[in-house]
mmCIF file of C-alpha atoms in Angstrom:
data_model
loop_
_atom_site.group_PDB
_atom_site.id
_atom_site.type_symbol
_atom_site.label_atom_id
_atom_site.label_comp_id
_atom_site.label_asym_id
_atom_site.label_seq_id
_atom_site.Cartn_x
_atom_site.Cartn_y
_atom_site.Cartn_z
ATOM 1 C CA MET A 1 12.301 -0.156 -4.155
ATOM 2 C CA VAL A 2 9.508 0.028 -1.607
ATOM 3 C CA SER A 3 10.324 2.614 1.051
ATOM 4 C CA THR A 4 9.866 2.371 4.793
ATOM 5 C CA LYS A 5 6.589 4.243 4.444
ATOM 6 C CA GLY A 6 5.132 1.610 2.115
ATOM 7 C CA ARG A 7 6.389 -1.287 4.221
ATOM 8 C CA TYR A 8 5.050 0.277 7.414
ATOM 9 C CA ALA A 9 1.678 0.919 5.792
ATOM 10 C CA LEU A 10 1.415 -2.756 4.906
ATOM 11 C CA ARG A 11 2.394 -3.792 8.447
ATOM 12 C CA VAL A 12 -0.180 -1.414 9.928
ATOM 13 C CA MET A 13 -2.950 -2.684 7.655
ATOM 14 C CA ILE A 14 -2.107 -6.266 8.632
ATOM 15 C CA ASP A 15 -2.121 -5.249 12.307
ATOM 16 C CA ILE A 16 -5.568 -3.678 11.995
ATOM 17 C CA ALA A 17 -6.851 -6.760 10.156
ATOM 18 C CA GLU A 18 -5.461 -9.037 12.891
ATOM 19 C CA HIS A 19 -6.533 -7.077 15.938
ATOM 20 C CA GLY A 20 -9.472 -5.003 14.718
ATOM 21 C CA GLU A 21 -12.339 -7.405 14.082
ATOM 22 C CA GLY A 22 -14.871 -4.578 14.001
ATOM 23 C CA ALA A 23 -13.246 -2.589 16.814
ATOM 24 C CA ARG A 24 -11.360 0.663 16.455
ATOM 25 C CA LEU A 25 -7.694 0.375 17.330
ATOM 26 C CA PRO A 26 -5.919 3.272 19.037
ATOM 27 C CA LEU A 27 -2.885 4.586 17.190
ATOM 28 C CA LYS A 28 -0.796 4.172 20.336
ATOM 29 C CA ASP A 29 -1.502 0.417 20.439
ATOM 30 C CA ILE A 30 -0.675 -0.091 16.767
ATOM 31 C CA ALA A 31 2.547 1.912 17.141
ATOM 32 C CA GLU A 32 3.628 -0.160 20.147
ATOM 33 C CA ARG A 33 2.906 -3.515 18.507
ATOM 34 C CA GLN A 34 4.667 -2.545 15.301
ATOM 35 C CA GLY A 35 7.592 -0.679 16.807
ATOM 36 C CA ILE A 36 6.834 2.419 14.743
ATOM 37 C CA SER A 37 6.974 5.934 16.154
ATOM 38 C CA LYS A 38 3.523 7.363 16.794
ATOM 39 C CA LYS A 39 4.446 10.568 14.957
ATOM 40 C CA TYR A 40 5.497 8.718 11.789
ATOM 41 C CA LEU A 41 2.467 6.471 12.037
ATOM 42 C CA GLU A 42 0.179 9.536 12.133
ATOM 43 C CA ILE A 43 1.484 10.546 8.699
ATOM 44 C CA ILE A 44 0.885 7.068 7.280
ATOM 45 C CA MET A 45 -2.584 6.786 8.810
ATOM 46 C CA LYS A 46 -3.613 10.161 7.410
ATOM 47 C CA GLU A 47 -2.729 8.957 3.917
ATOM 48 C CA LEU A 48 -4.581 5.663 4.415
ATOM 49 C CA VAL A 49 -7.680 7.524 5.645
ATOM 50 C CA THR A 50 -7.526 10.025 2.770
ATOM 51 C CA ALA A 51 -7.254 7.138 0.298
ATOM 52 C CA GLY A 52 -10.325 5.467 1.827
ATOM 53 C CA LEU A 53 -8.499 2.347 2.986
ATOM 54 C CA VAL A 54 -9.212 2.843 6.689
ATOM 55 C CA LYS A 55 -11.564 4.969 8.727
ATOM 56 C CA SER A 56 -10.817 6.862 11.870
ATOM 57 C CA ALA A 57 -12.822 8.083 14.811
ATOM 58 C CA SER A 58 -11.694 10.332 17.599
ATOM 59 C CA GLY A 59 -12.788 10.365 21.202
ATOM 60 C CA LYS A 60 -12.931 7.856 24.015
ATOM 61 C CA ASN A 61 -13.501 4.790 21.811
ATOM 62 C CA GLY A 62 -11.665 6.248 18.851
ATOM 63 C CA GLY A 63 -9.069 4.671 16.665
ATOM 64 C CA TYR A 64 -8.670 3.084 13.253
ATOM 65 C CA SER A 65 -10.515 0.277 11.520
ATOM 66 C CA LEU A 66 -10.696 -1.282 8.094
ATOM 67 C CA ILE A 67 -13.470 -0.220 5.763
ATOM 68 C CA ARG A 68 -13.544 -3.511 3.885
ATOM 69 C CA ARG A 69 -12.834 -7.140 4.690
ATOM 70 C CA PRO A 70 -9.126 -8.124 4.699
ATOM 71 C CA GLU A 71 -9.486 -10.252 1.562
ATOM 72 C CA GLU A 72 -10.670 -7.166 -0.345
ATOM 73 C CA TYR A 73 -7.369 -5.288 0.089
ATOM 74 C CA THR A 74 -4.479 -6.164 -2.191
ATOM 75 C CA VAL A 75 -0.876 -5.528 -1.276
ATOM 76 C CA CYS A 76 -0.582 -3.669 -4.574
ATOM 77 C CA GLU A 77 -3.332 -1.227 -3.591
ATOM 78 C CA ILE A 78 -1.771 -0.531 -0.197
ATOM 79 C CA ILE A 79 1.778 -0.044 -1.442
ATOM 80 C CA GLU A 80 0.784 2.078 -4.435
ATOM 81 C CA THR A 81 -1.343 4.279 -2.175
ATOM 82 C CA LEU A 82 1.753 5.243 -0.190
ATOM 83 C CA GLU A 83 4.471 4.865 -2.814
ATOM 84 C CA GLY A 84 2.837 5.744 -6.085
ATOM 85 C CA SER A 85 3.196 3.448 -9.060
ATOM 86 C CA LEU A 86 5.262 0.293 -8.730
ATOM 87 C CA SER A 87 6.033 0.432 -12.443
ATOM 88 C CA PRO A 88 9.761 0.253 -13.197
ATOM 89 C CA VAL A 89 9.828 2.973 -15.874
ATOM 90 C CA ALA A 90 8.084 6.317 -16.299
ATOM 91 C CA CYS A 91 6.353 5.435 -19.557
ATOM 92 C CA LEU A 92 4.446 2.630 -17.800
ATOM 93 C CA ALA A 93 3.911 4.446 -14.496
ATOM 94 C CA ASP A 94 2.185 7.451 -16.047
ATOM 95 C CA CYS A 95 -0.167 7.113 -19.005
ATOM 96 C CA ASN A 96 0.345 10.840 -19.740
ATOM 97 C CA TYR A 97 4.114 10.481 -19.938
ATOM 98 C CA GLU A 98 5.297 11.436 -23.400
ATOM 99 C CA CYS A 99 8.184 9.446 -24.778
ATOM 100 C CA ASP A 100 9.409 10.136 -28.297
ATOM 101 C CA ARG A 101 10.848 6.627 -28.521
ATOM 102 C CA ARG A 102 7.765 4.684 -27.421
ATOM 103 C CA ASP A 103 6.982 3.388 -30.918
ATOM 104 C CA ILE A 104 10.571 2.293 -31.580
ATOM 105 C CA CYS A 105 11.706 1.332 -28.084
ATOM 106 C CA LYS A 106 13.346 -2.072 -28.183
ATOM 107 C CA THR A 107 13.234 -2.453 -24.380
ATOM 108 C CA LEU A 108 9.587 -1.503 -23.814
ATOM 109 C CA PRO A 109 8.326 -5.106 -24.167
ATOM 110 C CA MET A 110 10.753 -6.205 -21.454
ATOM 111 C CA TRP A 111 9.703 -3.373 -19.115
ATOM 112 C CA THR A 112 6.052 -4.145 -19.809
ATOM 113 C CA GLU A 113 6.543 -7.815 -18.970
ATOM 114 C CA PHE A 114 8.395 -6.899 -15.770
ATOM 115 C CA ASP A 115 5.677 -4.388 -14.854
ATOM 116 C CA ASN A 116 2.964 -7.002 -15.378
ATOM 117 C CA THR A 117 4.869 -9.509 -13.234
ATOM 118 C CA ILE A 118 5.226 -7.037 -10.356
ATOM 119 C CA HIS A 119 1.581 -6.007 -10.468
ATOM 120 C CA GLU A 120 0.225 -9.538 -10.846
ATOM 121 C CA PHE A 121 2.306 -10.692 -7.871
ATOM 122 C CA PHE A 122 1.227 -7.882 -5.542
ATOM 123 C CA ARG A 123 -2.400 -8.054 -6.702
ATOM 124 C CA SER A 124 -2.452 -11.770 -5.871
ATOM 125 C CA LYS A 125 -1.643 -11.054 -2.189
ATOM 126 C CA THR A 126 -4.306 -9.730 0.177
ATOM 127 C CA LEU A 127 -4.333 -8.741 3.825
ATOM 128 C CA ALA A 128 -6.148 -11.996 4.537
ATOM 129 C CA ASP A 129 -3.037 -13.884 3.399
ATOM 130 C CA PHE A 130 -1.120 -12.437 6.353
ATOM 131 C CA VAL A 131 -3.724 -12.755 9.075
#
């Protein structure tokens, strides 16, 4: 399940793509448009900046802006930045996960197919699709 944090991050990225167009958007304006508390949004924005998805500037004309064009951001990238892996089971989410049953697991093909479906779907959607 995608948490509030992941859903809000996607909404914020869409908001910046819609209203940014090269300008920096103040956090206060994004929070008001999206109905998200400024304090919670600060946490999300910090993670997006750290991940290199948005850039920030402080001061009079400060705010947030996209680093890339909207069509270059996938929903998968945004959600996984905030949520971690979207994979349904640990053995697919973490390549270092050690499972003694991996070679004999009868359900692994099903989980792999499901994992591929999830990732293909979210990789096929970009911010540009929502703007």
